[in-house]
mmCIF file of C-alpha atoms in Angstrom:
data_model
loop_
_atom_site.group_PDB
_atom_site.id
_atom_site.type_symbol
_atom_site.label_atom_id
_atom_site.label_comp_id
_atom_site.label_asym_id
_atom_site.label_seq_id
_atom_site.Cartn_x
_atom_site.Cartn_y
_atom_site.Cartn_z
ATOM 1 C CA UNK A 1 -12.841 -9.518 -1.999
ATOM 2 C CA UNK A 2 -10.285 -8.415 0.524
ATOM 3 C CA UNK A 3 -8.171 -5.282 0.104
ATOM 4 C CA UNK A 4 -4.652 -5.865 -1.103
ATOM 5 C CA UNK A 5 -1.514 -3.852 -1.600
ATOM 6 C CA UNK A 6 1.080 -3.687 -4.328
ATOM 7 C CA UNK A 7 4.366 -5.432 -3.682
ATOM 8 C CA UNK A 8 7.652 -4.151 -5.058
ATOM 9 C CA UNK A 9 11.170 -5.434 -5.172
ATOM 10 C CA UNK A 10 14.053 -3.058 -5.739
ATOM 11 C CA UNK A 11 17.213 -3.907 -7.615
ATOM 12 C CA UNK A 12 20.167 -1.744 -8.571
ATOM 13 C CA UNK A 13 20.828 -2.128 -12.273
ATOM 14 C CA UNK A 14 24.078 -0.557 -13.379
ATOM 15 C CA UNK A 15 25.292 3.011 -13.964
ATOM 16 C CA UNK A 16 24.018 4.015 -10.558
ATOM 17 C CA UNK A 17 20.465 3.888 -11.888
ATOM 18 C CA UNK A 18 18.003 2.550 -9.350
ATOM 19 C CA UNK A 19 15.498 0.405 -11.164
ATOM 20 C CA UNK A 20 12.330 -0.284 -9.248
ATOM 21 C CA UNK A 21 10.918 -3.412 -10.797
ATOM 22 C CA UNK A 22 7.328 -3.724 -9.715
ATOM 23 C CA UNK A 23 5.761 -7.061 -8.969
ATOM 24 C CA UNK A 24 2.071 -7.423 -9.636
ATOM 25 C CA UNK A 25 -0.232 -7.159 -6.643
ATOM 26 C CA UNK A 26 -1.273 -10.294 -4.840
ATOM 27 C CA UNK A 27 -4.840 -10.820 -5.967
ATOM 28 C CA UNK A 28 -6.987 -12.533 -3.319
ATOM 29 C CA UNK A 29 -9.378 -14.267 -5.651
ATOM 30 C CA UNK A 30 -9.761 -17.500 -7.551
ATOM 31 C CA UNK A 31 -9.717 -16.148 -11.078
ATOM 32 C CA UNK A 32 -11.009 -18.571 -13.710
ATOM 33 C CA UNK A 33 -8.451 -18.985 -16.461
ATOM 34 C CA UNK A 34 -8.027 -21.310 -19.396
ATOM 35 C CA UNK A 35 -5.900 -24.340 -18.582
ATOM 36 C CA UNK A 36 -3.340 -25.469 -21.139
ATOM 37 C CA UNK A 37 -4.129 -29.150 -20.661
ATOM 38 C CA UNK A 38 -6.587 -31.567 -22.190
ATOM 39 C CA UNK A 39 -9.792 -31.856 -20.123
ATOM 40 C CA UNK A 40 -9.145 -35.574 -19.630
ATOM 41 C CA UNK A 41 -5.891 -34.713 -17.879
ATOM 42 C CA UNK A 42 -7.523 -32.468 -15.300
ATOM 43 C CA UNK A 43 -9.251 -33.762 -12.225
ATOM 44 C CA UNK A 44 -12.009 -31.244 -11.680
ATOM 45 C CA UNK A 45 -12.088 -29.995 -8.096
ATOM 46 C CA UNK A 46 -15.281 -30.024 -6.099
ATOM 47 C CA UNK A 47 -16.909 -26.757 -5.097
ATOM 48 C CA UNK A 48 -15.763 -27.384 -1.545
ATOM 49 C CA UNK A 49 -12.168 -27.826 -2.703
ATOM 50 C CA UNK A 50 -12.330 -24.611 -4.695
ATOM 51 C CA UNK A 51 -13.664 -22.750 -1.684
ATOM 52 C CA UNK A 52 -10.951 -24.213 0.546
ATOM 53 C CA UNK A 53 -8.227 -23.297 -1.946
ATOM 54 C CA UNK A 54 -9.575 -19.780 -2.348
ATOM 55 C CA UNK A 55 -9.783 -19.295 1.412
ATOM 56 C CA UNK A 56 -6.175 -20.437 1.838
ATOM 57 C CA UNK A 57 -5.041 -18.185 -0.995
ATOM 58 C CA UNK A 58 -6.829 -15.184 0.505
ATOM 59 C CA UNK A 59 -5.338 -15.855 3.932
ATOM 60 C CA UNK A 60 -1.931 -16.079 2.302
ATOM 61 C CA UNK A 61 -2.448 -12.727 0.612
ATOM 62 C CA UNK A 62 -3.355 -11.043 3.879
ATOM 63 C CA UNK A 63 -0.311 -12.515 5.625
ATOM 64 C CA UNK A 64 1.967 -11.514 2.761
ATOM 65 C CA UNK A 65 0.594 -7.976 2.891
ATOM 66 C CA UNK A 66 1.654 -7.949 6.564
ATOM 67 C CA UNK A 67 5.148 -9.147 5.667
ATOM 68 C CA UNK A 68 4.531 -12.667 6.971
ATOM 69 C CA UNK A 69 5.960 -14.297 3.873
ATOM 70 C CA UNK A 70 6.915 -17.671 5.328
ATOM 71 C CA UNK A 71 3.385 -18.241 6.608
ATOM 72 C CA UNK A 72 1.940 -16.980 3.324
ATOM 73 C CA UNK A 73 4.111 -19.397 1.355
ATOM 74 C CA UNK A 74 2.786 -22.304 3.413
ATOM 75 C CA UNK A 75 -0.795 -21.260 2.715
ATOM 76 C CA UNK A 76 -0.245 -20.816 -1.024
ATOM 77 C CA UNK A 77 1.309 -24.278 -1.153
ATOM 78 C CA UNK A 78 -1.676 -25.696 0.726
ATOM 79 C CA UNK A 79 -4.037 -24.047 -1.768
ATOM 80 C CA UNK A 80 -2.081 -25.586 -4.645
ATOM 81 C CA UNK A 81 -2.132 -29.010 -2.981
ATOM 82 C CA UNK A 82 -5.931 -28.839 -2.911
ATOM 83 C CA UNK A 83 -6.288 -27.358 -6.414
ATOM 84 C CA UNK A 84 -3.129 -28.061 -8.463
ATOM 85 C CA UNK A 85 -4.329 -25.912 -11.388
ATOM 86 C CA UNK A 86 -4.831 -22.779 -9.298
ATOM 87 C CA UNK A 87 -2.868 -20.349 -11.449
ATOM 88 C CA UNK A 88 -3.283 -17.365 -9.141
ATOM 89 C CA UNK A 89 -1.950 -19.305 -6.149
ATOM 90 C CA UNK A 90 1.182 -20.234 -8.112
ATOM 91 C CA UNK A 91 1.631 -16.595 -9.101
ATOM 92 C CA UNK A 92 1.135 -15.395 -5.531
ATOM 93 C CA UNK A 93 3.547 -18.081 -4.338
ATOM 94 C CA UNK A 94 6.144 -16.776 -6.763
ATOM 95 C CA UNK A 95 5.700 -13.219 -5.519
ATOM 96 C CA UNK A 96 6.016 -14.272 -1.879
ATOM 97 C CA UNK A 97 9.082 -16.401 -2.610
ATOM 98 C CA UNK A 98 10.655 -13.542 -4.548
ATOM 99 C CA UNK A 99 9.988 -11.193 -1.661
ATOM 100 C CA UNK A 100 11.934 -13.634 0.531
ATOM 101 C CA UNK A 101 14.839 -13.745 -1.903
ATOM 102 C CA UNK A 102 14.065 -17.342 -2.878
ATOM 103 C CA UNK A 103 14.442 -16.534 -6.538
ATOM 104 C CA UNK A 104 14.989 -20.014 -7.968
ATOM 105 C CA UNK A 105 11.817 -21.203 -6.277
ATOM 106 C CA UNK A 106 9.975 -18.055 -7.393
ATOM 107 C CA UNK A 107 10.956 -18.694 -11.009
ATOM 108 C CA UNK A 108 9.678 -22.261 -10.733
ATOM 109 C CA UNK A 109 6.353 -21.032 -9.333
ATOM 110 C CA UNK A 110 5.924 -18.443 -12.096
ATOM 111 C CA UNK A 111 6.683 -21.094 -14.705
ATOM 112 C CA UNK A 112 4.011 -23.344 -13.204
ATOM 113 C CA UNK A 113 1.539 -20.465 -13.397
ATOM 114 C CA UNK A 114 2.460 -19.946 -17.050
ATOM 115 C CA UNK A 115 1.825 -23.611 -17.832
ATOM 116 C CA UNK A 116 -1.756 -22.985 -16.739
ATOM 117 C CA UNK A 117 -2.143 -19.560 -18.332
ATOM 118 C CA UNK A 118 0.582 -18.938 -20.929
ATOM 119 C CA UNK A 119 -0.939 -15.585 -21.884
ATOM 120 C CA UNK A 120 -0.664 -13.785 -18.550
ATOM 121 C CA UNK A 121 1.606 -10.819 -19.172
ATOM 122 C CA UNK A 122 1.852 -10.003 -15.458
ATOM 123 C CA UNK A 123 3.362 -13.397 -14.725
ATOM 124 C CA UNK A 124 5.923 -12.924 -17.490
ATOM 125 C CA UNK A 125 6.741 -9.518 -16.015
ATOM 126 C CA UNK A 126 7.253 -11.072 -12.587
ATOM 127 C CA UNK A 127 9.310 -13.884 -14.097
ATOM 128 C CA UNK A 128 11.523 -11.295 -15.754
ATOM 129 C CA UNK A 129 12.031 -9.517 -12.442
ATOM 130 C CA UNK A 130 13.084 -12.747 -10.750
ATOM 131 C CA UNK A 131 15.509 -13.563 -13.571
ATOM 132 C CA UNK A 132 16.881 -10.031 -13.395
ATOM 133 C CA UNK A 133 17.500 -10.287 -9.677
ATOM 134 C CA UNK A 134 19.476 -13.456 -10.368
ATOM 135 C CA UNK A 135 21.548 -11.506 -12.902
ATOM 136 C CA UNK A 136 20.195 -13.758 -15.662
ATOM 137 C CA UNK A 137 19.586 -10.747 -17.869
ATOM 138 C CA UNK A 138 19.011 -12.535 -21.217
ATOM 139 C CA UNK A 139 16.264 -14.591 -19.571
ATOM 140 C CA UNK A 140 14.826 -11.449 -18.007
ATOM 141 C CA UNK A 141 14.788 -9.705 -21.371
ATOM 142 C CA UNK A 142 13.015 -12.650 -22.995
ATOM 143 C CA UNK A 143 10.337 -12.618 -20.290
ATOM 144 C CA UNK A 144 9.766 -8.865 -20.518
ATOM 145 C CA UNK A 145 9.580 -9.049 -24.307
ATOM 146 C CA UNK A 146 6.958 -11.782 -24.052
ATOM 147 C CA UNK A 147 4.970 -9.642 -21.602
ATOM 148 C CA UNK A 148 5.052 -6.817 -24.144
ATOM 149 C CA UNK A 149 3.930 -9.122 -26.955
ATOM 150 C CA UNK A 150 0.914 -10.135 -24.896
ATOM 151 C CA UNK A 151 0.057 -6.639 -23.652
ATOM 152 C CA UNK A 152 1.840 -3.961 -25.711
ATOM 153 C CA UNK A 153 -0.026 -1.137 -23.993
ATOM 154 C CA UNK A 154 1.328 -1.753 -20.485
ATOM 155 C CA UNK A 155 4.307 0.519 -19.698
ATOM 156 C CA UNK A 156 5.794 -1.392 -16.760
ATOM 157 C CA UNK A 157 7.111 -4.161 -19.018
ATOM 158 C CA UNK A 158 8.825 -1.610 -21.274
ATOM 159 C CA UNK A 159 10.250 0.069 -18.192
ATOM 160 C CA UNK A 160 11.647 -3.184 -16.860
ATOM 161 C CA UNK A 161 12.971 -4.183 -20.287
ATOM 162 C CA UNK A 162 14.735 -0.850 -20.611
ATOM 163 C CA UNK A 163 16.381 -1.286 -17.220
ATOM 164 C CA UNK A 164 17.507 -4.784 -18.227
ATOM 165 C CA UNK A 165 19.197 -3.339 -21.296
ATOM 166 C CA UNK A 166 20.907 -0.792 -19.046
ATOM 167 C CA UNK A 167 22.327 -3.734 -17.123
ATOM 168 C CA UNK A 168 23.687 -5.094 -20.401
ATOM 169 C CA UNK A 169 25.187 -1.676 -21.189
ATOM 170 C CA UNK A 170 23.091 -1.485 -24.356
ATOM 171 C CA UNK A 171 22.345 2.157 -23.671
ATOM 172 C CA UNK A 172 20.884 3.328 -27.008
ATOM 173 C CA UNK A 173 18.484 0.399 -26.987
ATOM 174 C CA UNK A 174 17.617 1.034 -23.347
ATOM 175 C CA UNK A 175 16.877 4.678 -24.120
ATOM 176 C CA UNK A 176 14.575 3.790 -27.025
ATOM 177 C CA UNK A 177 12.590 1.354 -24.899
ATOM 178 C CA UNK A 178 12.396 3.666 -21.893
ATOM 179 C CA UNK A 179 11.100 6.402 -24.186
ATOM 180 C CA UNK A 180 8.305 4.019 -25.201
ATOM 181 C CA UNK A 181 7.537 3.402 -21.542
ATOM 182 C CA UNK A 182 7.489 7.134 -20.917
ATOM 183 C CA UNK A 183 5.022 7.714 -23.755
ATOM 184 C CA UNK A 184 2.698 5.045 -22.392
ATOM 185 C CA UNK A 185 2.879 6.538 -18.905
ATOM 186 C CA UNK A 186 2.062 9.928 -20.428
ATOM 187 C CA UNK A 187 -1.013 8.367 -22.024
ATOM 188 C CA UNK A 188 -2.008 7.208 -18.532
ATOM 189 C CA UNK A 189 -1.362 10.687 -17.082
ATOM 190 C CA UNK A 190 1.150 9.135 -14.685
ATOM 191 C CA UNK A 191 3.341 12.175 -14.091
ATOM 192 C CA UNK A 192 5.415 10.517 -11.375
ATOM 193 C CA UNK A 193 6.593 7.702 -13.630
ATOM 194 C CA UNK A 194 7.139 10.090 -16.534
ATOM 195 C CA UNK A 195 9.393 12.247 -14.355
ATOM 196 C CA UNK A 196 11.277 9.287 -12.917
ATOM 197 C CA UNK A 197 11.989 7.858 -16.357
ATOM 198 C CA UNK A 198 13.069 11.299 -17.570
ATOM 199 C CA UNK A 199 15.678 11.399 -14.812
ATOM 200 C CA UNK A 200 16.960 7.969 -15.834
ATOM 201 C CA UNK A 201 17.025 8.975 -19.503
ATOM 202 C CA UNK A 202 19.036 12.091 -18.675
ATOM 203 C CA UNK A 203 21.663 9.979 -16.903
ATOM 204 C CA UNK A 204 21.841 7.515 -19.770
ATOM 205 C CA UNK A 205 22.218 10.249 -22.384
ATOM 206 C CA UNK A 206 24.928 11.843 -20.274
ATOM 207 C CA UNK A 207 26.739 8.492 -20.026
ATOM 208 C CA UNK A 208 26.642 8.063 -23.808
ATOM 209 C CA UNK A 209 27.919 11.594 -24.361
ATOM 210 C CA UNK A 210 30.763 11.084 -21.882
ATOM 211 C CA UNK A 211 31.866 7.934 -23.692
ATOM 212 C CA UNK A 212 32.068 9.603 -27.107
#
């Protein structure tokens, strides 16, 4: 395993509230996952092909961590060409494309990853971020809600969903969801996130009061 860093994209979502929507980290490993296809439809890769695909994926991760996204994208695509059911490579490809602002392509990559593993909440979270950055807020909300259905104990999806509702000016709903995120972060003893959400909540409550 090689060390990896977390990647983030930042997007301004309404009311002067800066929403930092966090993309999952690029994971430099070939993680076995269930494939949503019949076994007869899948050409099983050889061990050598798996090793080649994993090596390309890992190289792509290291390049992406250095900001070399274009080169990383090429390597992720090469890994997928060798092993077309490599879910993690599709996910990493989506993250790298999103980091380059190629959001339509990122969405397509995340959707391919979800065809292979439809129960990966992190991919739904990333998909929601990409939709949000395209201002396709209803699609973003649907993706974040699906992430929450799969993993209701993970606060980042609530956080992102709340910010999406801010963008839609549904402030009471945004507040309720952000309060859920805050509670989950408190359970994780994540004081930084708790404080940041509290600042956002204060602004939202002030905006509601001013509009009354």
